[in-house]
Short mmCIF file of C-alpha atoms in Angstrom, two decimals:
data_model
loop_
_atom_site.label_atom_id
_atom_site.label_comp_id
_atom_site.label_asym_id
_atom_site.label_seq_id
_atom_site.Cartn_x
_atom_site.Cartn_y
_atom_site.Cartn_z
CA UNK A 1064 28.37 6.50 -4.80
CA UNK A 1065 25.08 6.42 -6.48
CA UNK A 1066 22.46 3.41 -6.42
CA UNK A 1067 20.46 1.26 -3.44
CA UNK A 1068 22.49 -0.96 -1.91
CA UNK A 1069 21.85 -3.43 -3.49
CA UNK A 1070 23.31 -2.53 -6.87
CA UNK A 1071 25.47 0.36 -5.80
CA UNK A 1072 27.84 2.24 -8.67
CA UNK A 1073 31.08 3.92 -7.45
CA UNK A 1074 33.41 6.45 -9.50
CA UNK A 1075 37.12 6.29 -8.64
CA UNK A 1076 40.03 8.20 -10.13
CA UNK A 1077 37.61 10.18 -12.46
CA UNK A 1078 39.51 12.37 -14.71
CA UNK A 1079 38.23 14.90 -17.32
CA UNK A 1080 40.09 14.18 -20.85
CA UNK A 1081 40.87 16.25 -23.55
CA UNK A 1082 39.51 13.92 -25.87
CA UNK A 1083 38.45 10.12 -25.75
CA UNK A 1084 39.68 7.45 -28.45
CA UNK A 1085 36.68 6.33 -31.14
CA UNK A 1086 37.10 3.10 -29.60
CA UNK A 1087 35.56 3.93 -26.06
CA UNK A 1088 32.45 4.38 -27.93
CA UNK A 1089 32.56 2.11 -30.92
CA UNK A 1090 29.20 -0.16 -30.51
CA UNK A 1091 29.62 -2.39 -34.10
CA UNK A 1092 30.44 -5.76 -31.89
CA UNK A 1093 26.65 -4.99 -29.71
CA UNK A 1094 23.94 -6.76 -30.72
CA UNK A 1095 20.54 -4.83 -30.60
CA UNK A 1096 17.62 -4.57 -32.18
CA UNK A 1097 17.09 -1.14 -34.09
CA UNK A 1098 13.97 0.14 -33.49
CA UNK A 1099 14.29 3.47 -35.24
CA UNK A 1100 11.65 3.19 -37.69
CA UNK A 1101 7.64 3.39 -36.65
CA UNK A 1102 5.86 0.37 -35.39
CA UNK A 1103 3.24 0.97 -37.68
CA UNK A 1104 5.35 0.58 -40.65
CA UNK A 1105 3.34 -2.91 -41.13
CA UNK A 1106 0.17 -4.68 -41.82
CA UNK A 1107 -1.42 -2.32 -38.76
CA UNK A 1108 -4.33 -4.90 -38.44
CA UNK A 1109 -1.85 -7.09 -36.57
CA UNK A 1110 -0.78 -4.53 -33.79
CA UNK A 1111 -2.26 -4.82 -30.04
CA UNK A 1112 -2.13 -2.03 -27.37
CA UNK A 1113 -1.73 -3.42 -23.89
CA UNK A 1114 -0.28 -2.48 -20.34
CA UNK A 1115 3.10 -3.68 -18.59
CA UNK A 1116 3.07 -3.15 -15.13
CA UNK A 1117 6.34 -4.49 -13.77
CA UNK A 1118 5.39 -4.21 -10.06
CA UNK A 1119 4.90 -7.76 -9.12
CA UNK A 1120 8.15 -8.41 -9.99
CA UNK A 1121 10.79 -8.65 -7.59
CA UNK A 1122 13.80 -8.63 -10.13
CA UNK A 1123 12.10 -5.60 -11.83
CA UNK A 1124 14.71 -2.99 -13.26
CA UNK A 1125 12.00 -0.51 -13.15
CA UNK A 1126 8.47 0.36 -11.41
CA UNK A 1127 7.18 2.09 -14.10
CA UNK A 1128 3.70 1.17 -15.62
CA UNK A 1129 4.52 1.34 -19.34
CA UNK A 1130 1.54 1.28 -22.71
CA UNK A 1131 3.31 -1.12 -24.99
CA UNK A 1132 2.10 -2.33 -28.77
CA UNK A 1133 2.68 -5.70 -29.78
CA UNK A 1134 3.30 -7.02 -33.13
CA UNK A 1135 1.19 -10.40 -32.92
CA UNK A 1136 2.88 -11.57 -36.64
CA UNK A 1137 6.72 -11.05 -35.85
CA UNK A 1138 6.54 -10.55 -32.13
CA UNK A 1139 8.02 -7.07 -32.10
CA UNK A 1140 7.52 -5.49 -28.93
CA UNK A 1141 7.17 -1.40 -28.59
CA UNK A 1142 6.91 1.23 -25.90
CA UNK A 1143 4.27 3.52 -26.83
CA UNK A 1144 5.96 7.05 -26.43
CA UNK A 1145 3.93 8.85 -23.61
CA UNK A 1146 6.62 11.47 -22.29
CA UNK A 1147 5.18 13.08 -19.55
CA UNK A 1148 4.34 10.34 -17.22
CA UNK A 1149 2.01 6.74 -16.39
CA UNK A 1150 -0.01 5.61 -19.34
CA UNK A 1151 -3.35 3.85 -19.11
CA UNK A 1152 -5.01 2.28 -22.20
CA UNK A 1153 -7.49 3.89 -24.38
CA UNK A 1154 -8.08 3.09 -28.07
CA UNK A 1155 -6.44 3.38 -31.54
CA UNK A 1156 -7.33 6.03 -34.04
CA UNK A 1157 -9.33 5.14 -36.94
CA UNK A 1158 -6.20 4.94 -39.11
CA UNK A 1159 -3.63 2.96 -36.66
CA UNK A 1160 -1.45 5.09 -36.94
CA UNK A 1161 -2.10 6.90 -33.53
CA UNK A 1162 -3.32 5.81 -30.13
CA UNK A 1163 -5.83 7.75 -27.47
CA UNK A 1164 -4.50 7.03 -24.43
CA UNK A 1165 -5.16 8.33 -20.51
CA UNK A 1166 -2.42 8.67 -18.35
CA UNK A 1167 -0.75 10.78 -15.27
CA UNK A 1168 1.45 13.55 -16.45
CA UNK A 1169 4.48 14.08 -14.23
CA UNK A 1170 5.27 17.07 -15.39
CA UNK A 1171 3.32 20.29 -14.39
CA UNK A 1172 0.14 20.45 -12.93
CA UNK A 1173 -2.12 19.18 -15.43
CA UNK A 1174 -2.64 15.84 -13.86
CA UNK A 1175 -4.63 12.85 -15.53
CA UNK A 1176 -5.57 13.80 -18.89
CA UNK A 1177 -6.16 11.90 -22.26
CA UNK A 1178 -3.39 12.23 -25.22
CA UNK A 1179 -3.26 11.56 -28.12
CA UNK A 1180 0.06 10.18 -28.80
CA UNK A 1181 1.37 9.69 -32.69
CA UNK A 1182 3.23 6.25 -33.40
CA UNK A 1183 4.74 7.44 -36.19
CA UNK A 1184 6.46 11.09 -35.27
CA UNK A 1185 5.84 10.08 -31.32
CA UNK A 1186 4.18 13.19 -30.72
CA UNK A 1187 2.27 13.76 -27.38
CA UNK A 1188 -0.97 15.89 -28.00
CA UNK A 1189 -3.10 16.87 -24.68
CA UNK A 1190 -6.45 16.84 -25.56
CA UNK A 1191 -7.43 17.06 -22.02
CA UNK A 1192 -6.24 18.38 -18.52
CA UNK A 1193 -7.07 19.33 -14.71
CA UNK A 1194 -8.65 16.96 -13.61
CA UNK A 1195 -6.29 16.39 -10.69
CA UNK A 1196 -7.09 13.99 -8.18
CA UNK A 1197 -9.76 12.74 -10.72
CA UNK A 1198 -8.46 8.97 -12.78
CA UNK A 1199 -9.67 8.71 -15.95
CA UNK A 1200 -9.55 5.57 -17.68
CA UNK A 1201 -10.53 4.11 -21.46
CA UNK A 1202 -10.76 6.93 -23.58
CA UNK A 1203 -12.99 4.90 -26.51
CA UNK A 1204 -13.12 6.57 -30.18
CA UNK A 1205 -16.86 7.51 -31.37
CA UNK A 1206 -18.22 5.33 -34.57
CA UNK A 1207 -17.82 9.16 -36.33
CA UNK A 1208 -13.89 9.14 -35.09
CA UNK A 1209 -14.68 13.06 -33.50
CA UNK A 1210 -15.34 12.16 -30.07
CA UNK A 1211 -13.67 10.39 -26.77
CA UNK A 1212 -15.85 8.96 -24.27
CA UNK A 1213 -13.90 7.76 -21.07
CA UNK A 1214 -14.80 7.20 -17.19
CA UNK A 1215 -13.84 9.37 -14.70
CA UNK A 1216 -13.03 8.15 -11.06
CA UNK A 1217 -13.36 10.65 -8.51
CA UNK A 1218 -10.61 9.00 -5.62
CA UNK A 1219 -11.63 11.50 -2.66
CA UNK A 1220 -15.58 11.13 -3.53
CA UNK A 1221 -15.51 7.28 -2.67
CA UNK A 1222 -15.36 3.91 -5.05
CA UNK A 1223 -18.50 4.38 -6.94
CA UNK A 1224 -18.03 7.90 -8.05
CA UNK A 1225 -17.54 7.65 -11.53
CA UNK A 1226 -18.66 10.14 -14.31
CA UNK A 1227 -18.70 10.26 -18.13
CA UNK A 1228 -16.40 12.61 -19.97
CA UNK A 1229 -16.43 13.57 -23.80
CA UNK A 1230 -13.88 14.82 -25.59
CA UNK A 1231 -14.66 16.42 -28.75
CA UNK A 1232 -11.21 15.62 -30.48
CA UNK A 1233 -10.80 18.35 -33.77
CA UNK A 1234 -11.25 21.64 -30.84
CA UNK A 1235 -9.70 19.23 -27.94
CA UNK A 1236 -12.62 20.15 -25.51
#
């Protein structure tokens, strides 16, 4: 059995077959929406960047804090593709076409850092990392598009510990 109790799955009888009829899998009578192409394949102008935290929610499939974009013309909803972990809003590159975002990586030891995170390919580039225990939080683009300026929150130093960090985005210092 796998699942909480309240929504608990059970396998029964499970058998390993040689091969499966195309018909187990055949998804032409599903509806969904395709979302294989890039959300920025549009008038970019009328995309918004914002948070979804699902937390307060007490249906929620999910606790995970998501960075979504929003199509404000056709309503199109996106999850911006941060792989390693919990995104936190930054800002969008001069172009649209990619977003600077902070977030949590779950993966290794590099802790909050800021990424810049491609909408079209949905590649995740670290620009920065270690800062551990450290949050860092709206990475804003300079007027000259070379630079990230975002807070950083020192959580063991107390609530009014913050500190400026730049980023020099073409060496990703």
């Amino acid at each position: 059995q796998l699942g909480t109790h309240q929504k608990r799955t059970s396998i029964k009888n499970f058998k390993i077959l040689k091969s499966a009829p195309e018909t187990s899998f055949a998804i032409t009578a599903k509806d969904y929406s395709d979302h294989s192409r890039p959300i920025t394949r549009c008038d970019r102008d009328d995309l918004i960047m914002f948070n979804h935290n699902p937390s307060w929610d007490l249906n929620r499939k999910s606790d995970s804090l998501e960075g979504r974009i929003l199509n404000l013309k056709t309503g199109e909803i996106r999850r911006i593709p941060f792989q390693t972990g919990f995104p936190m809003l930054g800002s969008w590159s001069k172009d649209r076409k990619s977003v600077f975002i902070s977030g949590l990586s779950m993966s290794g030891p590099t802790g909050w850092g800021i990424w810049k995170i491609d909408l079209e390919t949905g590649a995740n580039i670290q620009l920065s990392s270690g800062y551990g225990n450290r949050a860092i939080f709206n990475p804003n683009l300079s007027a000259d598009n070379t630079k990230l300026v975002a807070a950083v929150y020192d959580v063991a130093a107390g609530p009014l510990a913050f500190q400026t960090m730049v980023v020099d985005i073409p060496s990703q210092k």
